[in-house]
């Protein structure tokens, strides 16, 4: 009896290679079960952490600033309901070293309804009160409690800490009163003054006051920074939604048109992107020219330092010149890419046409980005809410603060209700018992920083898992399209739903494994950024060089892992093997076809990136004209914005992400077709018994580039 002939083996494949392979494997088993169990346990722990944080946290501490007694400014139903701004009695005391220790300025802080608008000292008020009592009515609103008249001496006011000894022209910033700085002829002023009295008989200048204000700004945490931005979002949220909706419709339109006019639409992408960047260059040049000859426009960003009014930076020629240089470099880069990659772009257009045809047969793939967006939104919202509740967990902690740092009890905890009757108040004249932070001594409060790290890590893991799930589901659907010999008759019903179910049922562990590797790398990157930020002043040139090398290495590692994970998910969707084996097979397959990878894959990604830039750029230009009130004839835009660039950047970034969601379907389609194409060439020879599954039109285009056999065997 003749011995049965084994199927031929291909280098890089096991002996069980099936030459009769016709599409994604139907019979599967669960892969990477241990990682799946660990992933589920982490999710359960994450849910429990959110519940515990919800019990202990108080989000009001994010929305409202807190005075020296721990009371919220602007909270409804309290005496401070109409007092939404925090006012510092003596801003000069904020230069004290105790600011760094306690993260609070060692001066009394009260809630007020508006900031001071003029220079006044307590001594001046005592004289003005005799002629006009209205002056004292204005000044007394910045005192702890109302007084009939300024009867106390300056010394007594300092000891009792009832009123500020001086007020300065200020503006609200981050719901706090900060001096109103301006620059005239290169000189920093406050309320048109450079020298003024501080109320205690000393002459002060604007530079000293700015140094104190900058010290306070450094200790403001992220929860206060978001308040000003929140106001702009509350005004423009519906405009942002309109912009994102237009971006979605525009992306959908491009995806549909790519099926019929891929070549024409590609050049629309090119001309559109080049035109939008060109408009940006022209606008920057116009702004730079308009500032020519204006006072103070020659100053640099370093000269003006920190400013609460962001628009001041746009009054400098240096700002617009930097924007113009960046856009010019981007324009030149895109033009050079078009020149040197013109031959490969022809192949990309052919791949885009084939991808358009696949999406045309599988229209439900265009709906999948919406599902991914919903999952990502849930994860981001849960992470943000958990982080806020963790950050606001605890009870108010009060500490002794002495402006001159002469008190031996400084930085010890205290009780503001009985502080004036304690020994500390007698031993340390001028010391105060001020609110410091929220915390506690329980086991939970001691591990809040650890919980924040856990919250961030699981968030990164979940985000990468959702993206991996989408890639695997789409890859399974597009693989079923490619391996259908007679399209669309041989395409199975509900391919997206079937591929999604297979990924969840059998390969949750494998997807969690790949996303875990990526989450660990991203976590290390964030830790490096945090250490670099905290140790920046203590670093020397060698440590800075090593830090840059580490950042570069982790950036490259992240990009490489993303690339291999993406192709591993395609192999998982096709064969149903575990993550490590799929990653190995994908790597071997790509290495055997490295020339095709260089010619076909990345150039197509470049084309899709230009499409995303075009969508984001079109919406960005419209949003810029709207938010800067340059479309008054057509439509009335939002008014009274603090920073128009906040909603503008939101619309641009959001439009890019919306376009990325739609074009990512294309990218996954092309990547899957490319992997299947390489498999097709190795499994089949073009004969009648083993024909190629590649589309004839794409096969003809690749023939011209000599990337496939010139003709099929008879």
XYZ file of C-alpha atoms in Angstrom:
714
model
C 0.000 0.000 0.000
C 1.417 3.344 -1.021
C 2.331 5.735 1.757
C 0.095 8.820 1.903
C 1.951 11.929 0.806
C 2.174 14.711 3.429
C 1.322 18.279 2.416
C 4.329 20.383 1.535
C 5.778 22.440 4.398
C 6.597 26.097 4.099
C 9.462 27.690 5.983
C 8.176 29.205 9.185
C 5.060 27.014 9.343
C 4.511 23.762 11.277
C 4.017 20.407 9.540
C 0.265 20.697 10.121
C 0.023 23.383 7.449
C -3.271 23.016 5.576
C -2.969 23.722 1.843
C -6.776 23.586 1.477
C -7.323 26.530 3.810
C -10.374 28.552 2.674
C -10.904 31.196 5.355
C -11.092 31.879 9.107
C -11.065 28.709 11.202
C -14.537 27.893 12.542
C -13.652 25.266 15.174
C -11.776 27.024 17.980
C -10.902 26.726 21.639
C -10.281 29.345 24.316
C -6.781 30.850 24.255
C -4.647 32.376 27.043
C -7.171 31.370 29.711
C -4.909 32.380 32.628
C -4.603 35.940 31.327
C -8.375 36.025 30.827
C -8.940 35.099 34.485
C -6.464 37.732 35.667
C -8.125 40.338 33.443
C -11.581 39.567 34.879
C -10.241 39.775 38.455
C -8.708 43.178 37.707
C -12.020 44.428 36.331
C -13.863 43.244 39.452
C -11.279 44.979 41.665
C -11.628 48.112 39.514
C -15.395 48.178 40.028
C -14.979 47.702 43.789
C -12.428 50.540 43.883
C -14.916 52.841 42.151
C -17.612 51.983 44.700
C -15.293 52.617 47.660
C -14.087 55.923 46.162
C -17.702 56.960 45.567
C -18.476 56.423 49.278
C -15.470 58.430 50.542
C -15.092 61.145 47.859
C -16.775 64.518 47.446
C -16.645 66.033 43.921
C -17.678 69.448 45.256
C -14.057 69.884 46.269
C -13.184 69.961 42.574
C -15.873 72.411 41.520
C -15.374 75.009 44.260
C -12.251 76.656 45.739
C -11.871 76.397 49.505
C -11.235 79.228 51.964
C -9.067 79.097 55.086
C -11.835 77.459 57.095
C -12.472 74.704 54.567
C -15.726 76.221 53.282
C -16.565 76.082 49.573
C -16.837 79.282 47.532
C -19.941 79.534 45.366
C -21.725 76.438 46.654
C -25.494 76.711 46.549
C -27.370 76.712 49.838
C -24.474 78.202 51.832
C -23.612 81.798 52.893
C -20.951 81.751 50.155
C -23.439 80.976 47.371
C -22.896 84.357 45.675
C -19.209 84.506 46.577
C -17.553 82.384 43.922
C -13.993 83.805 43.953
C -11.182 83.168 46.431
C -9.347 86.258 47.731
C -5.900 86.277 49.435
C -5.371 88.805 52.247
C -1.610 89.162 51.737
C -0.331 87.730 48.466
C 3.265 88.693 49.325
C 3.312 86.052 52.070
C 2.974 83.395 49.348
C 6.714 83.658 48.679
C 7.311 81.931 52.026
C 9.036 78.506 51.890
C 6.094 77.063 53.811
C 4.086 77.231 50.595
C 6.065 74.276 49.241
C 5.565 72.261 52.427
C 1.867 72.879 52.995
C 0.701 73.480 49.411
C -1.189 76.497 50.785
C -0.352 80.187 50.930
C 0.223 81.200 54.614
C -2.366 83.972 54.601
C -6.083 84.214 55.249
C -8.255 83.301 52.278
C -11.926 84.288 52.046
C -14.684 84.001 49.446
C -15.739 87.214 47.687
C -18.231 88.091 44.952
C -15.745 90.127 42.889
C -12.059 91.031 42.872
C -10.624 94.438 43.893
C -10.444 97.003 41.103
C -8.215 99.687 42.660
C -5.239 100.301 44.947
C -6.264 100.870 48.561
C -4.588 100.401 51.946
C -6.215 100.126 55.342
C -4.475 103.332 56.479
C -5.847 105.236 53.479
C -9.352 103.965 54.215
C -9.148 105.291 57.770
C -8.605 108.821 56.398
C -11.108 108.484 53.517
C -13.812 107.198 55.860
C -14.006 110.589 57.545
C -15.053 112.279 54.286
C -16.960 109.514 52.497
C -18.244 106.325 54.124
C -18.704 104.724 50.696
C -14.981 103.913 50.593
C -15.271 101.737 53.697
C -18.321 99.937 52.272
C -16.233 98.982 49.248
C -13.202 97.955 51.302
C -15.117 95.996 53.961
C -16.374 93.421 51.430
C -12.838 91.995 51.486
C -12.889 91.529 55.288
C -13.855 88.394 57.192
C -16.976 89.988 58.632
C -18.611 93.409 58.144
C -17.550 96.246 60.437
C -19.345 99.525 60.998
C -16.158 101.568 60.669
C -12.349 101.057 60.469
C -11.720 101.714 64.149
C -8.866 99.237 64.698
C -5.247 100.187 64.178
C -3.093 98.537 61.517
C -1.259 96.543 64.189
C -4.524 95.299 65.680
C -5.836 94.355 62.224
C -2.684 92.323 61.570
C -2.998 90.509 64.911
C -6.729 89.821 64.643
C -6.468 89.071 60.919
C -9.841 90.671 60.261
C -9.110 92.609 57.050
C -6.346 92.850 54.450
C -3.984 95.759 55.013
C -3.918 96.460 51.258
C -5.782 95.488 48.084
C -4.596 95.653 44.462
C -6.355 95.730 41.066
C -7.073 92.072 40.282
C -8.895 89.826 37.863
C -10.468 86.409 38.493
C -8.381 83.511 37.195
C -9.205 79.896 38.053
C -11.796 81.354 40.480
C -9.050 83.179 42.366
C -8.166 86.883 42.494
C -4.794 87.520 40.872
C -3.149 90.895 40.190
C -3.980 92.489 36.848
C -0.524 92.523 35.248
C 0.185 94.506 32.083
C 3.386 95.349 30.214
C 4.187 98.879 29.072
C 7.367 99.586 27.106
C 8.855 96.356 28.407
C 8.070 97.215 32.076
C 5.721 95.098 34.159
C 2.939 97.071 35.847
C -0.096 96.405 38.042
C -2.974 98.793 37.516
C -0.620 101.141 35.594
C 1.737 101.283 38.578
C 5.210 99.808 38.998
C 5.767 100.886 42.632
C 3.081 100.872 45.321
C 2.618 100.471 49.081
C 1.764 97.120 50.657
C -0.162 98.645 53.594
C 2.572 98.096 56.185
C 4.653 101.112 55.185
C 6.864 99.265 52.665
C 7.296 100.068 48.982
C 6.769 97.109 46.653
C 7.130 96.641 42.910
C 5.194 94.632 40.348
C 7.979 92.060 39.940
C 7.732 91.066 43.614
C 3.978 90.705 43.301
C 4.275 88.574 40.175
C 6.780 86.315 41.947
C 4.233 85.755 44.719
C 1.421 85.142 42.201
C 3.549 82.632 40.297
C 4.196 80.760 43.554
C 0.462 80.426 44.085
C -0.066 79.286 40.505
C 2.421 76.478 40.990
C 0.490 75.056 43.910
C -2.870 75.096 42.106
C -3.779 71.508 41.281
C -5.458 70.179 38.154
C -8.966 70.320 39.583
C -8.820 74.145 39.802
C -7.292 74.537 36.354
C -10.289 72.862 34.752
C -12.797 75.408 36.028
C -11.969 78.129 33.507
C -12.039 75.592 30.710
C -15.377 74.281 31.974
C -16.934 77.725 31.524
C -15.959 77.778 27.846
C -17.266 74.252 27.348
C -20.580 75.212 28.959
C -20.908 78.043 26.410
C -19.830 76.158 23.296
C -20.827 72.530 23.897
C -23.562 72.538 21.253
C -21.219 74.117 18.689
C -18.678 71.413 19.464
C -21.312 68.716 18.914
C -22.293 70.318 15.622
C -18.655 70.335 14.515
C -18.158 66.681 15.459
C -21.381 65.740 13.663
C -20.179 67.487 10.504
C -16.841 65.667 10.851
C -18.681 62.345 11.106
C -20.761 63.079 7.999
C -17.684 64.260 6.097
C -15.742 61.127 7.064
C -18.657 58.928 6.058
C -18.888 60.743 2.730
C -15.170 60.217 2.070
C -15.419 56.517 2.905
C -18.330 56.090 0.481
C -16.613 58.083 -2.277
C -13.407 56.077 -1.881
C -15.262 53.064 -3.238
C -16.021 54.763 -6.546
C -13.369 57.469 -6.997
C -10.357 56.395 -4.942
C -7.800 57.950 -7.310
C -9.653 61.249 -7.682
C -10.406 61.470 -3.958
C -6.755 60.818 -3.142
C -5.730 63.928 -5.052
C -8.555 65.817 -3.356
C -6.937 64.780 -0.086
C -3.560 65.997 -1.287
C -4.744 69.348 -2.608
C -7.005 69.897 0.398
C -4.306 69.214 2.990
C -1.746 71.333 1.148
C -4.327 74.126 0.779
C -5.353 74.091 4.452
C -1.743 74.172 5.652
C -1.066 76.920 3.115
C -3.961 78.932 4.538
C -2.460 78.478 7.998
C 0.909 79.769 6.787
C -0.739 82.777 5.152
C -2.765 83.563 8.284
C 0.334 83.373 10.514
C 2.202 85.650 8.100
C -0.668 88.161 8.122
C -0.801 88.216 11.923
C 2.978 88.587 12.089
C 2.867 91.500 9.627
C -0.031 93.208 11.425
C 1.951 93.217 14.663
C 4.857 94.996 12.989
C 5.479 98.295 14.728
C 3.027 97.696 17.561
C 4.375 98.355 21.065
C 5.635 95.304 22.963
C 5.120 92.976 19.982
C 8.899 92.484 19.794
C 8.977 90.930 23.274
C 9.551 87.201 23.690
C 7.492 84.703 25.647
C 10.296 84.563 28.201
C 10.107 88.340 28.681
C 6.427 88.440 29.617
C 6.576 85.238 31.699
C 3.360 83.771 33.101
C 0.189 85.663 32.186
C -3.361 84.917 33.247
C -4.604 86.392 29.967
C -3.561 83.839 27.333
C -4.401 86.277 24.527
C -1.289 88.288 25.429
C 0.855 85.538 23.898
C -0.940 86.022 20.582
C 0.103 89.678 20.607
C 3.758 88.686 20.160
C 5.415 88.343 16.761
C 7.487 85.447 18.093
C 4.362 83.309 18.624
C 3.079 83.689 15.065
C 6.573 83.282 13.600
C 6.966 79.949 15.424
C 3.573 78.745 14.146
C 4.503 79.769 10.599
C 7.829 77.872 10.697
C 6.134 74.697 11.990
C 3.481 74.807 9.243
C 6.092 75.495 6.547
C 8.100 72.446 7.612
C 4.956 70.302 7.560
C 4.041 71.585 4.085
C 7.509 70.826 2.689
C 7.480 67.343 4.264
C 4.140 66.427 2.647
C 5.207 67.716 -0.781
C 8.487 65.757 -0.631
C 6.597 62.609 0.381
C 4.312 63.014 -2.622
C 7.292 63.418 -4.962
C 9.323 60.441 -3.743
C 6.398 58.061 -3.166
C 4.433 58.756 -6.345
C 4.905 55.194 -7.695
C 3.963 53.518 -4.456
C 0.918 55.746 -4.138
C -0.498 54.011 -7.227
C -0.468 50.728 -5.312
C -2.038 52.437 -2.315
C -4.888 53.664 -4.508
C -5.422 50.104 -5.769
C -5.523 48.852 -2.170
C -7.948 51.623 -1.261
C -10.240 50.540 -4.094
C -10.119 46.932 -2.911
C -10.740 48.053 0.657
C -13.675 50.163 -0.521
C -15.120 47.141 -2.290
C -14.786 45.065 0.895
C -16.477 47.746 2.988
C -19.194 47.988 0.353
C -19.949 44.283 0.836
C -19.657 44.648 4.648
C -21.357 48.007 5.393
C -21.863 47.151 9.061
C -18.115 47.624 9.572
C -18.696 51.392 9.325
C -20.988 51.222 12.347
C -18.406 49.446 14.502
C -16.390 52.653 15.273
C -19.511 53.978 17.005
C -19.499 50.922 19.278
C -15.790 51.415 19.971
C -16.417 55.093 20.722
C -19.150 54.174 23.235
C -16.894 51.666 25.001
C -14.003 54.137 25.117
C -16.272 56.911 26.414
C -17.503 54.674 29.229
C -13.930 53.775 30.222
C -12.722 57.384 30.109
C -15.718 58.624 32.108
C -15.317 55.872 34.725
C -11.595 56.579 35.070
C -12.127 60.350 35.401
C -14.934 60.010 37.951
C -12.958 57.469 40.000
C -9.871 59.678 39.933
C -11.895 62.696 41.102
C -13.540 60.764 43.940
C -10.179 59.340 45.024
C -8.570 62.802 44.947
C -11.377 64.257 47.067
C -11.502 61.450 49.622
C -10.990 62.350 53.244
C -11.840 65.070 55.743
C -10.462 68.639 55.906
C -6.999 68.766 57.491
C -5.894 72.054 59.104
C -2.286 72.965 59.847
C -0.480 75.728 61.699
C 1.034 78.241 59.291
C 3.376 81.063 60.231
C 4.404 83.556 57.528
C 7.830 84.163 59.067
C 8.465 80.489 59.881
C 9.365 81.408 63.491
C 6.829 79.134 65.171
C 8.116 75.777 66.464
C 4.619 74.313 66.006
C 4.461 75.141 62.307
C 3.053 72.436 60.011
C 1.370 70.614 62.909
C -2.320 69.756 62.697
C -4.783 71.980 64.524
C -8.482 72.635 65.121
C -9.662 76.031 63.796
C -12.618 76.111 66.204
C -10.452 76.231 69.349
C -7.135 77.394 67.874
C -7.277 80.918 69.381
C -7.639 79.430 72.891
C -4.703 77.025 72.600
C -1.122 77.429 73.749
C 0.080 77.656 70.135
C -1.806 80.938 69.552
C -0.116 82.486 72.584
C 3.376 81.164 71.845
C 3.258 82.034 68.138
C 1.644 85.477 67.571
C 0.400 85.793 63.996
C 0.193 82.027 63.443
C -2.973 80.739 61.785
C -4.837 77.469 61.636
C -5.631 77.229 57.947
C -7.106 74.543 55.741
C -4.323 72.494 54.100
C -5.807 69.514 52.233
C -8.230 66.611 52.395
C -6.954 63.435 53.944
C -7.153 61.067 56.863
C -5.263 58.485 58.901
C -7.286 55.400 58.022
C -5.839 52.539 55.986
C -7.868 53.628 52.960
C -6.545 57.202 52.999
C -2.947 56.002 53.357
C -3.231 53.999 50.126
C -5.076 56.613 48.017
C -1.944 57.320 45.878
C -1.606 53.571 45.248
C -5.267 53.395 44.266
C -4.724 56.243 41.817
C -1.892 54.298 40.177
C -4.103 51.201 39.990
C -6.904 53.294 38.503
C -4.583 54.614 35.790
C -3.096 51.204 34.979
C -6.432 49.401 34.611
C -7.700 52.322 32.551
C -4.792 51.926 30.097
C -5.357 48.162 30.025
C -9.069 48.550 29.254
C -8.473 51.177 26.571
C -5.965 48.965 24.774
C -8.254 45.936 25.171
C -11.200 47.752 23.550
C -9.005 48.819 20.631
C -7.665 45.239 20.316
C -11.200 43.844 20.377
C -12.217 46.141 17.543
C -9.167 45.247 15.473
C -9.726 41.513 15.954
C -13.449 41.726 15.127
C -12.878 43.796 11.978
C -10.006 41.551 10.909
C -12.240 38.481 11.187
C -14.936 40.144 9.075
C -12.557 41.294 6.337
C -10.757 37.945 6.301
C -14.079 36.236 5.585
C -14.464 38.630 2.646
C -11.000 37.942 1.219
C -11.246 34.144 1.433
C -14.639 34.088 -0.303
C -13.853 32.778 -3.790
C -17.102 34.072 -5.285
C -17.835 37.500 -3.833
C -20.316 38.279 -2.410
C -22.057 34.880 -2.660
C -19.500 33.041 -0.490
C -19.329 35.727 2.235
C -20.999 34.336 5.402
C -23.995 36.088 6.912
C -23.398 38.692 9.651
C -19.579 38.546 9.387
C -18.965 41.422 11.826
C -21.279 39.993 14.482
C -19.781 36.520 14.029
C -16.189 37.792 14.265
C -17.024 39.893 17.331
C -18.633 36.894 19.043
C -15.614 34.676 18.275
C -13.232 37.291 19.667
C -15.186 37.658 22.913
C -15.939 33.964 23.402
C -12.588 32.424 22.541
C -9.890 35.106 22.529
C -10.554 37.491 25.423
C -7.415 36.163 27.126
C -5.245 36.674 24.031
C -6.529 40.213 23.491
C -6.001 40.973 27.188
C -2.460 39.573 26.935
C -1.528 41.847 24.023
C -3.157 44.901 25.569
C -1.437 44.179 28.913
C 2.001 44.378 27.269
C 1.104 47.704 25.692
C -0.395 49.049 28.938
C 2.791 48.201 30.868
C 4.912 50.096 28.333
C 2.604 53.113 28.464
C 2.632 53.020 32.271
C 6.444 53.081 32.300
C 6.353 56.043 29.920
C 4.027 57.965 32.228
C 6.221 57.184 35.240
C 9.251 58.507 33.344
C 7.379 61.694 32.464
C 6.335 62.138 36.096
C 9.871 61.648 37.404
C 11.240 64.000 34.768
C 8.750 66.664 35.829
C 9.442 66.281 39.551
C 13.228 66.054 39.275
C 13.750 68.561 36.472
C 15.566 71.121 38.642
C 17.855 68.504 40.211
C 18.976 66.916 36.935
C 22.381 67.428 35.339
C 23.234 67.105 31.657
C 24.045 63.386 31.898
C 20.767 62.508 33.630
C 18.837 64.613 31.110
C 20.555 62.769 28.251
C 19.726 59.390 29.783
C 16.144 60.511 30.350
C 15.801 61.479 26.688
C 17.282 58.147 25.599
C 14.808 56.240 27.775
C 11.879 58.239 26.395
C 13.031 57.579 22.839
C 13.464 53.853 23.510
C 10.034 53.496 25.081
C 8.446 55.468 22.244
C 10.015 53.159 19.666
C 9.093 50.100 21.741
C 5.459 51.227 21.977
C 5.227 51.779 18.200
C 6.805 48.395 17.504
C 4.519 46.555 19.949
C 1.456 48.259 18.449
C 2.508 47.135 14.963
C 3.098 43.500 15.970
C -0.023 43.391 18.149
C -2.132 44.605 15.247
C -0.872 41.861 12.941
C -1.101 39.278 15.735
C -4.795 40.116 16.157
C -5.300 39.504 12.428
C -3.725 36.062 12.772
C -5.865 35.365 15.853
C -8.985 36.307 13.885
C -7.981 33.960 11.045
C -6.516 30.913 12.812
C -7.707 31.203 16.430
C -4.295 30.516 18.002
C -2.971 32.060 21.215
C -1.307 35.461 21.275
C 2.342 34.399 21.342
C 1.965 31.898 18.514
C -0.066 34.355 16.433
C 2.526 37.091 16.969
C 5.297 34.690 15.915
C 3.427 33.593 12.782
C 2.631 37.195 11.850
C 6.278 38.200 12.312
C 7.524 35.301 10.180
C 4.978 36.044 7.476
C 5.905 39.714 7.324
C 9.622 38.965 7.268
C 9.121 36.598 4.326
C 7.317 39.420 2.518
C 9.342 42.392 3.768
C 9.511 43.991 0.303
C 5.734 43.990 -0.010
C 5.445 45.479 3.485
C 7.760 48.340 2.525
C 5.945 49.031 -0.748
C 2.294 48.571 0.160
C 1.499 48.843 3.835
C 2.939 52.072 5.215
C 2.274 54.196 2.134
C -1.419 53.388 2.461
C -1.314 54.489 6.100
C 0.202 57.786 4.941
C -2.684 58.306 2.515
C -5.245 57.654 5.249
C -3.465 60.026 7.634
C -3.767 62.775 5.043
C -7.501 62.054 4.874
C -7.781 62.475 8.638
C -5.833 65.738 8.486
C -8.140 66.998 5.745
C -11.279 66.304 7.791
C -9.817 67.837 10.965
C -8.437 70.786 9.000
C -11.736 71.614 7.282
C -13.670 71.508 10.556
C -10.859 73.396 12.314
C -10.947 76.278 9.809
C -14.732 76.571 10.143
C -14.504 76.468 13.949
C -11.748 79.113 13.944
C -13.825 81.472 11.817
C -16.839 80.859 14.061
C -15.186 81.218 17.480
C -13.260 84.347 16.410
C -16.476 85.953 15.071
C -15.298 86.109 11.454
C -18.592 84.723 10.109
C -21.016 87.399 11.389
C -22.935 87.570 8.144
C -23.585 83.826 7.846
C -23.967 82.768 11.488
C -23.571 84.250 14.953
C -20.933 82.410 16.989
C -20.640 82.071 20.779
C -19.735 85.199 22.736
C -17.798 85.927 25.930
C -15.307 83.084 25.629
C -12.363 83.106 28.014
C -10.081 81.249 25.597
C -11.449 80.562 22.126
C -8.654 78.061 21.521
C -10.108 75.683 24.140
C -13.244 74.752 22.126
C -11.239 75.179 18.907
C -8.681 72.551 19.898
C -11.480 70.331 21.174
C -13.232 70.481 17.805
C -9.996 69.855 15.869
C -8.857 66.948 18.034
C -12.378 65.538 18.237
C -12.790 65.758 14.449
C -9.474 63.995 13.967
C -10.547 61.213 16.342
C -13.909 60.877 14.568
C -12.128 60.651 11.212
C -9.647 58.218 12.752
C -12.538 56.002 13.837
C -13.867 55.761 10.283
C -10.529 55.564 8.501
C -9.287 53.002 11.037
C -11.842 50.645 9.488
C -10.094 51.213 6.179
C -6.675 50.726 7.755
C -7.750 47.467 9.391
C -9.328 46.330 6.127
C -6.134 46.966 4.165
C -3.924 45.357 6.826
C -6.131 42.263 6.853
C -6.229 42.074 3.064
C -2.456 42.437 3.003
C -1.913 39.596 5.515
C -4.389 37.402 3.640
C -2.721 38.334 0.350
C 0.672 37.149 1.645
C -0.950 33.932 2.881
C -2.694 33.542 -0.474
C 0.583 33.705 -2.400
C 2.185 31.077 -0.164
C -0.789 28.703 -0.099
C -1.848 28.876 -3.742
C -0.100 28.896 -7.103
C -2.787 30.371 -9.337
C -3.755 27.067 -10.929
C -7.316 25.889 -11.392
C -6.955 23.551 -8.417
C -5.499 26.285 -6.173
C -6.466 29.689 -7.595
C -5.542 32.982 -6.026
C -8.224 34.601 -3.916
C -6.886 38.092 -4.673
C -9.136 40.314 -6.795
C -8.171 40.338 -10.492
C -7.941 44.147 -10.667
C -5.570 44.311 -7.700
C -3.621 41.354 -9.088
C -3.123 43.231 -12.356
C -1.849 46.339 -10.588
C 0.595 44.315 -8.510
C 1.789 42.519 -11.632
C 3.178 45.808 -12.939
C 5.222 46.212 -9.742
C 6.348 42.551 -9.957
C 4.987 41.777 -6.500
C 3.001 38.708 -7.593
C 3.543 36.020 -10.248
C 3.110 37.479 -13.710
C 0.318 35.076 -14.699
C -1.623 32.268 -13.195
C -0.802 28.719 -14.106
C -3.262 26.847 -16.274
